[in-house]
Every structure is written in structure tokens, then in C-alpha cells.
CSV table of C-alpha atoms and ligand atoms in Angstrom, one decimal:
chain,number,residue,atom,x,y,z
A,7,MET,CA,191.7,18.7,-31.5
A,8,LEU,CA,191.4,19.7,-27.8
A,9,PRO,CA,188.0,18.5,-26.6
A,10,PHE,CA,186.0,20.5,-24.1
A,11,LEU,CA,185.9,17.4,-21.8
A,12,ASP,CA,187.6,14.1,-22.6
A,13,LEU,CA,185.3,11.9,-20.7
A,14,LYS,CA,186.7,8.7,-22.2
A,15,SER,CA,190.3,9.5,-20.9
A,16,ILE,CA,189.0,10.5,-17.5
A,17,THR,CA,187.1,7.2,-17.2
A,18,LEU,CA,189.8,5.0,-18.6
A,19,GLN,CA,192.4,6.2,-16.0
A,20,HIS,CA,190.4,3.8,-13.7
A,21,ARG,CA,189.7,1.1,-16.3
A,22,GLU,CA,190.9,-1.9,-14.3
A,23,GLU,CA,189.3,-0.9,-11.1
A,24,LEU,CA,186.0,-0.2,-12.9
A,25,LEU,CA,186.0,-3.6,-14.6
A,26,ALA,CA,186.7,-5.3,-11.3
A,27,ALA,CA,183.8,-3.4,-9.7
A,28,PHE,CA,181.6,-4.5,-12.6
A,29,GLU,CA,182.6,-8.1,-12.1
A,30,GLU,CA,181.9,-8.0,-8.4
A,31,VAL,CA,178.3,-6.8,-9.0
A,32,LEU,CA,177.8,-9.2,-11.9
A,33,ASP,CA,178.9,-12.2,-9.8
A,34,SER,CA,177.0,-11.1,-6.7
A,35,GLY,CA,173.6,-11.8,-8.4
A,36,TRP,CA,172.1,-8.7,-6.5
A,37,TYR,CA,171.5,-5.7,-8.7
A,38,ILE,CA,169.2,-3.3,-6.8
A,39,LEU,CA,169.9,-1.7,-3.3
A,40,GLY,CA,172.6,-4.1,-2.4
A,41,LYS,CA,175.9,-4.0,-0.7
A,42,LYS,CA,177.5,-1.5,-3.1
A,43,VAL,CA,174.7,1.1,-2.6
A,44,ALA,CA,175.0,0.8,1.2
A,45,ALA,CA,178.8,1.0,0.9
A,46,PHE,CA,178.7,4.1,-1.3
A,47,GLU,CA,176.2,5.8,0.9
A,48,ALA,CA,178.5,5.2,4.0
A,49,ALA,CA,181.6,6.3,2.1
A,50,PHE,CA,180.0,9.4,0.7
A,51,ALA,CA,178.4,10.5,4.0
A,52,GLU,CA,181.9,10.2,5.5
A,53,TYR,CA,183.5,12.1,2.7
A,54,VAL,CA,180.9,15.0,2.9
A,55,GLY,CA,180.9,14.9,6.8
A,56,THR,CA,177.1,14.3,7.3
A,57,PRO,CA,175.7,11.4,9.4
A,58,TYR,CA,173.4,10.3,6.5
A,59,CYS,CA,173.5,9.8,2.7
A,60,VAL,CA,170.7,8.3,0.5
A,61,GLY,CA,171.6,7.2,-3.0
A,62,VAL,CA,169.0,8.2,-5.6
A,63,GLY,CA,168.4,8.0,-9.4
A,64,ASN,CA,169.8,11.3,-10.5
A,65,GLY,CA,170.4,15.0,-9.5
A,66,LEU,CA,167.0,16.3,-10.4
A,67,GLU,CA,165.3,13.6,-8.3
A,68,ALA,CA,167.7,14.3,-5.4
A,69,ILE,CA,166.3,17.9,-5.2
A,70,ARG,CA,162.8,16.8,-5.8
A,71,LEU,CA,162.8,14.1,-3.1
A,72,ILE,CA,164.2,16.6,-0.5
A,73,LEU,CA,161.4,19.1,-1.3
A,74,GLU,CA,158.9,16.3,-1.2
A,75,ALA,CA,160.2,14.9,2.1
A,76,TYR,CA,159.7,18.3,3.8
A,77,GLY,CA,156.0,18.2,2.8
A,78,PHE,CA,155.6,21.9,2.2
A,79,PRO,CA,152.0,22.9,1.4
A,80,PRO,CA,151.2,23.3,-2.3
A,81,GLY,CA,152.1,26.7,-3.7
A,82,SER,CA,154.8,27.3,-1.1
A,83,GLU,CA,157.7,29.4,-2.3
A,84,VAL,CA,161.2,28.3,-2.7
A,85,ILE,CA,163.9,30.9,-3.4
A,86,VAL,CA,166.4,29.9,-6.1
A,87,PRO,CA,169.0,31.6,-8.2
A,88,ALA,CA,167.8,32.8,-11.6
A,89,ASN,CA,171.2,31.8,-13.0
A,90,THR,CA,171.3,28.0,-12.8
A,91,TYR,CA,170.8,24.8,-14.8
A,92,ILE,CA,167.1,24.2,-15.5
A,93,ALA,CA,167.0,21.0,-13.2
A,94,THR,CA,167.1,23.1,-10.0
A,95,VAL,CA,163.9,24.9,-11.0
A,96,LEU,CA,162.1,21.9,-12.5
A,97,ALA,CA,162.5,20.1,-9.3
A,98,ILE,CA,160.6,22.9,-7.5
A,99,SER,CA,157.8,23.0,-10.1
A,100,GLN,CA,157.4,19.3,-10.1
A,101,CYS,CA,156.6,19.3,-6.4
A,102,GLY,CA,153.8,21.8,-6.9
A,103,LEU,CA,155.9,24.6,-5.4
A,104,LYS,CA,156.7,28.1,-6.7
A,105,PRO,CA,160.3,28.9,-7.7
A,106,VAL,CA,161.1,32.5,-6.8
A,107,LEU,CA,164.1,33.6,-8.9
A,108,VAL,CA,166.8,35.8,-7.4
A,109,GLU,CA,169.6,37.5,-9.4
A,110,PRO,CA,173.2,36.3,-9.0
A,111,ASP,CA,176.2,38.3,-8.0
A,112,ILE,CA,178.1,39.1,-11.2
A,113,SER,CA,181.5,38.4,-9.6
A,114,THR,CA,180.6,34.9,-8.3
A,115,TYR,CA,177.7,33.9,-10.7
A,116,ASN,CA,176.0,32.5,-7.5
A,117,ILE,CA,172.8,33.8,-5.9
A,118,ASP,CA,173.4,37.3,-4.4
A,119,PRO,CA,172.8,36.9,-0.6
A,120,GLN,CA,172.1,40.6,-0.4
A,121,LEU,CA,169.0,40.2,-2.6
A,122,ILE,CA,167.4,37.3,-0.9
A,123,GLU,CA,165.6,39.0,2.0
A,124,ARG,CA,163.4,41.2,-0.2
A,125,HIS,CA,162.0,38.0,-1.8
A,126,ILE,CA,160.9,36.4,1.4
A,127,THR,CA,157.1,36.2,1.9
A,128,PRO,CA,154.9,34.4,4.4
A,129,ARG,CA,154.7,31.6,1.9
A,130,THR,CA,158.5,31.1,1.6
A,131,LYS,CA,159.7,27.8,3.0
A,132,ALA,CA,163.2,27.3,1.7
A,133,ILE,CA,166.2,28.8,0.1
A,134,LEU,CA,167.7,26.4,-2.5
A,135,VAL,CA,171.2,27.5,-3.3
A,136,VAL,CA,173.3,26.2,-6.2
A,137,HIS,CA,177.1,26.1,-6.0
A,138,LEU,CA,177.3,26.9,-9.7
A,139,TYR,CA,180.3,26.2,-11.9
A,140,GLY,CA,182.0,24.5,-8.9
A,141,LYS,CA,182.2,27.6,-6.7
A,142,CYS,CA,180.8,27.5,-3.1
A,143,CYS,CA,178.0,30.0,-2.4
A,144,GLU,CA,178.6,32.5,0.5
A,145,MET,CA,176.6,30.4,3.0
A,146,GLN,CA,177.0,32.3,6.2
A,147,PRO,CA,174.6,35.2,5.4
A,148,ILE,CA,172.2,32.8,3.8
A,149,ARG,CA,172.1,30.5,6.9
A,150,ALA,CA,171.6,33.6,9.1
A,151,LEU,CA,168.6,34.8,7.0
A,152,ALA,CA,167.1,31.3,6.9
A,153,ASP,CA,167.4,31.0,10.7
A,154,ALA,CA,165.8,34.5,11.2
A,155,TYR,CA,162.8,33.5,9.1
A,156,GLY,CA,162.6,29.8,10.0
A,157,LEU,CA,163.4,28.6,6.5
A,158,LYS,CA,165.2,25.4,5.3
A,159,VAL,CA,168.4,25.8,3.3
A,160,ILE,CA,169.0,23.2,0.6
A,161,GLU,CA,172.1,22.9,-1.6
A,162,ASP,CA,172.3,21.9,-5.2
A,163,CYS,CA,175.8,20.4,-5.2
A,164,ALA,CA,175.6,18.9,-8.7
A,165,GLN,CA,178.6,21.0,-9.9
A,166,ALA,CA,180.6,21.2,-6.7
A,167,GLN,CA,181.4,17.8,-5.3
A,168,GLY,CA,184.3,18.1,-2.9
A,169,ALA,CA,184.3,21.9,-2.7
A,170,VAL,CA,184.9,23.3,0.8
A,171,TYR,CA,183.5,26.3,2.6
A,172,HIS,CA,184.9,27.3,6.0
A,173,GLY,CA,186.3,23.8,6.5
A,174,LYS,CA,183.1,21.9,5.5
A,175,LYS,CA,182.2,20.3,2.3
A,176,THR,CA,179.2,21.1,0.1
A,177,GLY,CA,176.3,18.9,1.1
A,178,ASN,CA,177.2,19.6,4.8
A,179,LEU,CA,176.5,23.4,4.6
A,180,SER,CA,172.7,23.3,4.9
A,181,ASP,CA,169.8,21.1,6.0
A,182,ALA,CA,170.1,18.8,2.9
A,183,GLY,CA,172.5,18.5,-0.1
A,184,ALA,CA,171.5,17.2,-3.5
A,185,PHE,CA,174.1,15.6,-5.7
A,186,SER,CA,174.1,14.5,-9.3
A,187,PHE,CA,176.7,12.0,-10.6
A,188,TYR,CA,175.9,12.6,-14.2
A,189,PRO,CA,179.0,11.4,-16.1
A,190,ALA,CA,180.4,14.9,-16.8
A,191,LYS,CA,180.2,16.1,-13.2
A,192,ASN,CA,183.4,16.2,-11.1
A,193,LEU,CA,182.4,12.9,-9.5
A,194,GLY,CA,180.7,11.1,-12.4
A,195,ALA,CA,179.1,7.7,-12.7
A,196,LEU,CA,178.9,5.7,-16.0
A,197,GLY,CA,175.3,6.6,-16.3
A,198,ASP,CA,172.7,8.4,-14.3
A,199,ALA,CA,173.1,8.6,-10.5
A,200,GLY,CA,172.5,10.9,-7.6
A,201,ALA,CA,172.6,11.2,-3.8
A,202,ILE,CA,171.3,13.3,-0.9
A,203,THR,CA,173.2,14.1,2.3
A,204,CYS,CA,171.6,15.3,5.5
A,205,HIS,CA,171.8,15.5,9.3
A,206,ASP,CA,168.3,14.8,10.4
A,207,GLU,CA,167.3,11.2,11.0
A,208,THR,CA,163.6,11.7,10.4
A,209,LEU,CA,164.3,13.3,7.0
A,210,TYR,CA,166.8,10.5,6.2
A,211,GLN,CA,164.2,7.8,6.9
A,212,ARG,CA,161.6,9.6,4.8
A,213,LEU,CA,164.0,9.9,1.9
A,214,ARG,CA,165.0,6.3,2.1
A,215,ALA,CA,161.3,5.3,1.8
A,216,LEU,CA,160.4,8.0,-0.9
A,217,ARG,CA,163.1,6.7,-3.3
A,218,ASN,CA,161.7,3.2,-3.0
A,219,TYR,CA,157.9,3.4,-3.5
A,220,GLY,CA,157.4,5.0,-0.1
A,221,SER,CA,158.3,1.8,1.5
A,222,HIS,CA,160.5,0.8,4.5
A,223,GLU,CA,159.3,-2.7,4.6
A,224,LYS,CA,158.6,-4.7,1.4
A,225,TYR,CA,155.0,-4.4,0.2
A,226,LYS,CA,154.1,-1.9,2.9
A,227,ASN,CA,153.8,1.7,1.6
A,228,LEU,CA,153.9,4.5,4.1
A,229,TYR,CA,154.0,7.3,1.4
A,230,LYS,CA,153.1,7.7,-2.3
A,231,GLY,CA,156.7,7.3,-3.2
A,232,TYR,CA,158.8,7.0,-6.3
A,233,ASN,CA,161.2,4.7,-8.0
A,234,SER,CA,164.4,6.7,-7.7
A,235,ARG,CA,167.1,4.3,-6.5
A,236,LEU,CA,170.8,4.6,-7.0
A,237,ASP,CA,171.7,1.7,-9.2
A,238,GLU,CA,173.9,-1.0,-7.7
A,239,LEU,CA,176.3,-0.9,-10.6
A,240,GLN,CA,176.6,2.8,-10.6
A,241,ALA,CA,177.3,2.7,-6.8
A,242,ALA,CA,180.1,0.2,-7.4
A,243,PHE,CA,181.6,2.6,-10.1
A,244,LEU,CA,181.2,5.6,-7.8
A,245,LEU,CA,183.0,3.8,-5.0
A,246,VAL,CA,186.0,3.5,-7.3
A,247,LYS,CA,185.8,7.1,-8.5
A,248,LEU,CA,185.2,8.7,-5.1
A,249,LYS,CA,188.8,7.7,-4.1
A,250,TYR,CA,190.2,10.0,-6.8
A,251,LEU,CA,187.8,13.0,-6.4
A,252,ASP,CA,190.1,15.2,-4.3
A,253,GLU,CA,193.1,14.4,-6.6
A,254,GLU,CA,191.1,15.2,-9.7
A,255,ASN,CA,189.7,18.4,-8.2
A,256,GLU,CA,193.3,19.4,-7.4
A,257,ALA,CA,194.3,18.8,-11.1
A,258,ARG,CA,191.4,21.0,-12.2
A,259,ARG,CA,192.7,23.7,-9.8
A,260,ARG,CA,196.1,23.6,-11.5
A,261,ILE,CA,194.6,24.2,-14.9
A,262,ALA,CA,192.4,27.0,-13.6
A,263,GLN,CA,195.4,28.6,-11.9
A,264,TYR,CA,197.3,28.3,-15.2
A,265,TYR,CA,194.5,30.1,-17.0
A,266,LEU,CA,194.2,32.8,-14.4
A,267,SER,CA,197.8,33.6,-14.4
A,268,HIS,CA,198.4,33.3,-18.2
A,269,ILE,CA,195.4,34.6,-20.0
A,270,LYS,CA,195.9,38.3,-20.7
A,271,ALA,CA,193.1,39.3,-23.0
A,272,PRO,CA,191.7,42.8,-22.1
A,273,ASN,CA,188.3,42.0,-23.6
A,274,LEU,CA,187.8,38.8,-21.6
A,275,VAL,CA,186.4,38.7,-18.0
A,276,LEU,CA,188.1,35.9,-16.1
A,277,PRO,CA,186.3,34.1,-13.2
A,278,THR,CA,187.0,35.4,-9.7
A,279,ALA,CA,188.9,32.8,-7.6
A,280,SER,CA,187.6,32.4,-4.1
A,281,LYS,CA,189.8,33.5,-1.2
A,282,ASP,CA,190.1,29.8,-0.1
A,283,PRO,CA,191.3,27.8,-3.1
A,284,LEU,CA,189.4,24.8,-1.8
A,285,SER,CA,186.1,26.6,-2.3
A,286,ASP,CA,186.5,26.2,-6.1
A,287,VAL,CA,186.4,22.8,-7.8
A,288,TRP,CA,186.3,24.3,-11.3
A,289,HIS,CA,183.5,22.1,-12.7
A,290,VAL,CA,183.7,24.6,-15.6
A,291,PHE,CA,186.0,27.5,-16.3
A,292,VAL,CA,183.7,30.3,-17.4
A,293,VAL,CA,184.9,33.5,-19.1
A,294,ARG,CA,182.8,36.4,-20.4
A,295,THR,CA,183.1,38.3,-23.6
A,296,ALA,CA,180.9,40.7,-25.5
A,297,ASN,CA,181.6,38.9,-28.7
A,298,ARG,CA,181.1,35.3,-27.8
A,299,GLU,CA,180.3,33.9,-31.3
A,300,LEU,CA,183.6,35.3,-32.8
A,301,PHE,CA,185.6,34.1,-29.8
A,302,GLN,CA,184.1,30.6,-30.1
A,303,GLN,CA,184.8,30.5,-33.9
A,304,GLN,CA,188.4,31.7,-33.3
A,305,LEU,CA,189.1,28.9,-30.8
A,306,LYS,CA,187.4,26.3,-33.0
A,307,ALA,CA,189.5,27.2,-36.0
A,308,GLN,CA,192.5,26.3,-33.8
A,309,GLY,CA,191.0,23.0,-32.7
A,310,ILE,CA,189.8,24.1,-29.3
A,311,GLN,CA,186.3,23.1,-28.3
A,312,THR,CA,184.3,25.4,-26.0
A,313,VAL,CA,180.7,25.1,-24.5
A,314,ILE,CA,178.2,27.7,-23.3
A,315,HIS,CA,176.8,27.2,-19.8
A,316,TYR,CA,174.0,28.2,-20.6
A,317,PRO,CA,172.7,29.9,-23.7
A,318,ILE,CA,169.1,30.6,-22.6
A,319,PRO,CA,168.1,31.9,-19.1
A,320,MET,CA,165.3,30.0,-17.4
A,321,HIS,CA,162.9,32.8,-17.5
A,322,HIS,CA,163.2,32.8,-21.3
A,323,GLN,CA,162.7,29.1,-21.7
A,324,PRO,CA,159.5,28.1,-23.6
A,325,ALA,CA,158.8,25.7,-20.7
A,326,TYR,CA,158.4,28.7,-18.4
A,327,GLN,CA,156.0,31.0,-20.4
A,328,GLU,CA,154.8,32.5,-17.2
A,329,TRP,CA,158.1,34.3,-16.8
A,330,ALA,CA,158.4,35.5,-20.4
A,331,THR,CA,157.9,39.1,-19.4
A,332,LYS,CA,160.1,39.1,-16.4
A,333,SER,CA,163.5,40.9,-16.5
A,334,PHE,CA,166.6,39.7,-14.8
A,335,PRO,CA,169.3,41.9,-16.3
A,336,ILE,CA,172.4,40.3,-14.6
A,337,THR,CA,171.2,36.8,-15.4
A,338,GLU,CA,170.6,37.9,-19.0
A,339,LYS,CA,174.0,39.5,-19.3
A,340,ILE,CA,175.6,36.3,-18.0
A,341,HIS,CA,173.7,34.1,-20.5
A,342,ARG,CA,174.6,36.5,-23.3
A,343,GLU,CA,178.4,36.6,-22.6
A,344,VAL,CA,179.6,33.4,-20.9
A,345,ILE,CA,181.6,30.7,-22.6
A,346,SER,CA,183.5,27.8,-20.9
A,347,LEU,CA,187.1,26.8,-21.8
A,348,PRO,CA,188.3,23.2,-21.6
A,349,ILE,CA,189.1,22.1,-18.1
A,350,SER,CA,189.5,18.5,-16.8
A,351,PRO,CA,191.6,16.3,-14.6
A,352,VAL,CA,193.3,14.8,-17.6
A,353,MET,CA,194.4,18.1,-19.2
A,354,THR,CA,198.1,18.8,-19.2
A,355,GLU,CA,199.8,22.2,-18.8
A,356,ALA,CA,200.7,21.9,-22.5
A,357,ASP,CA,196.9,21.6,-23.3
A,358,ALA,CA,196.2,24.7,-21.2
A,359,ALA,CA,199.1,26.6,-22.9
A,360,LEU,CA,197.5,25.7,-26.3
A,361,VAL,CA,194.2,27.4,-25.1
A,362,VAL,CA,196.1,30.4,-23.9
A,363,ARG,CA,197.8,30.8,-27.3
A,364,GLY,CA,194.5,30.2,-29.1
A,365,ILE,CA,193.0,33.1,-27.2
A,366,GLU,CA,196.0,35.4,-28.1
A,367,ASN,CA,195.9,34.6,-31.8
B,411,PLP,C1,173.6,18.3,-13.6
B,411,PLP,C2,172.8,19.2,-12.8
B,411,PLP,C3,171.6,18.9,-12.2
B,411,PLP,C4,170.8,17.6,-12.6
B,411,PLP,O1,171.4,16.4,-12.4
B,411,PLP,P1,170.9,15.2,-13.3
B,411,PLP,O2,171.7,14.1,-12.6
B,411,PLP,O3,171.3,15.4,-14.7
B,411,PLP,O4,169.5,15.0,-13.0
B,411,PLP,C5,171.0,19.7,-11.3
B,411,PLP,N1,171.5,20.9,-11.0
B,411,PLP,C6,172.7,21.3,-11.5
B,411,PLP,C7,173.2,22.7,-11.1
B,411,PLP,C8,173.3,20.5,-12.4
B,411,PLP,O5,174.5,21.0,-13.0
């Protein structure tokens, strides 16, 4: 059986170092906002290339805290891709703001920069982009639009840790970057974890307070904040795993390249590789086919596990009844046809060859 993602093997590559990290925290007697969180924040800021990083509880809260920290008036609009994981949109709703969905480009699956401008209104405050499936968005035209209209640009980097656009990493391509370190992400913790990267010191100070009850100073509360701290243990594990992120992304690129050059199925649409190979970190390898169920069954019969990212578009989710009558044809087509092949840093070329043969059979 070839699993979609062998999380256990990925993690156990670093077993000794992770155990040592656990022991260090255990023996330190300090379990919340200690040395490991500070060290991870410094290491991750340096990795991303921003002056600041704030560790938070998870990816959803990373986005929510950024929006909260900007203090947009209630009902302000945030432009967001219609094709994303639900967390991106939930974060906007939870802040009392209005998500404005924009269709993706069918060749990148990311927000179509050409379609953004027509959705800008006097209430628009920010463009929240998502580097979906591990591919960097086309940031230059988005930044230009945001500057022309005085909007913030925020990145959801949950699926693209370490991806590079024009020489800069995700999280350093906008006003603020939100990261999830959910275990299955390219940089994954051993539980829930997240972070925010930014350039602005005032924003940084607000975020630090907001994640910790709105407090800079113990028992003095400047804002109505949250409890969304990066856990000390998770920070210790992330410090170990961060060292291997570039190497592991490179291993994913090798598998993706193998698929791209070996899969020859006329009824399968392969992903488009970016011009700069560093712009793709292949969080998932998504193909499209008109007959997804059959394709999935065929691979399963040969012991190959696949996953669908994602089966139901946001505007058809029961949670968003208000969008039930809306139509986003490109997003709907994507949700109808996509299916993700196994890809991971511990997969071998022989594993990838098995998938290729499974598709041909
Ligand atoms: C995983 C993910 C999130 C949410 O991260 P959590 O840590 O699970 O809260 C947000 N956006 C995208 C695109 C994701 O893939």
C-alpha cells in the first residue's frame, strides 16, 4: 500500500533530535512562551527574510489575528480566492468582515490577478492571497493593484512554506504572512501550531499582545485579546524540522518532476510547473480528470491512496448558506475534477514509478 502521505516516516527521520528537543523542554520546567518559542520566532523570521515573526496557535488564528490587528471597521471587505481551504474564509468571517470571492486561474489554481480589480469597492481593505497547493501566487500585479487602491496584502502561506517568488520567500511577499504548521504541511509540528511574519513593528507589537490576552505586561490588558500562543514544545519540534525544510521541499520537487515527465495519460490534466522551480514546493500534486471516481478506484485497486483537495467549494458549504445561489464556474470545475497523487519527502523514485504504472493500467 502506498499511502497518500506517510507522516510517521516523515517524522521518524528526525526521531532522535525530536526526542532530545522534548527532553530539553521537559527539563526546563518552562512550558509556555519560553526560550524555544523565542528561538523559533527568530529562526523563522530569518528563514523567511522578515524582521519579525510571532508564533501563534494555528493557521486559522494566524490569519484571524492579522485581520484583527489591522482593526478594519466591521463589514469591511476582504478579497480572497474562491478556490481555497475553508480556514482562509472562516478567518475573515470570524472578524466580522466580508469575504469577497474571486475566481482562480485554471492553469495555476491560484487567485486570478486579472479579476481582482472589478471586485474592489470603497469598503475593500485587503487582498488575502493563498499560495494554494504549494505554488506561489503571481504577486507583482497584486501588489501593484493594492498600492493603487491603498489596500493591505496578506498571504496565507499554509501550503507553501519555503516557496520562493522573485528571490523572496512566501511570508515576505506582502504586508503579513500567515503560516500553519499543522502536521501534514511541508513544515509540520507534532500538533497544532502557526506563525505570522511581518515587516511593521507596530503590527508586530499588536500581534504579540493579541495572541496573549491583549497583554504586553502581565495582568495589564491593552486589547481584548485571545489565547493563541505557539506552544513551547511545538516550537522546540519546529526548530528541529525547520533545518530540513529546504531539503524536504527539494525531495518533493524531484517526485513532482518525475510525475511531470513520466505521466502520459491523455485524459489527465497535469499541474503547470512555475517558470522558477523554487516557486513550487508541491504541498500536493493535483491532477484533473473528468472521471475522478473511476480514477480513484483504479488507483486504490492497485494499492495507491489519493485524496481530493477539495470536494466541496466554499460557496456550496452548508456553513455559507448566503452564497448558495452564487456561481463560480472555474472553482466548481476544479472541485469537480481535482485529485491529488501521493507526494512527500520520503517517497522514492520507485514509489513514484508505481503511481505512474498505476495510472497507465
Ligand atoms: C491548513 C490550512 C489553513 C489552516 O491551518 P490550521 O493550522 O489547520 O488552522 C489555512 N489555510 C490553508 C490554505 C490551509 O491549507
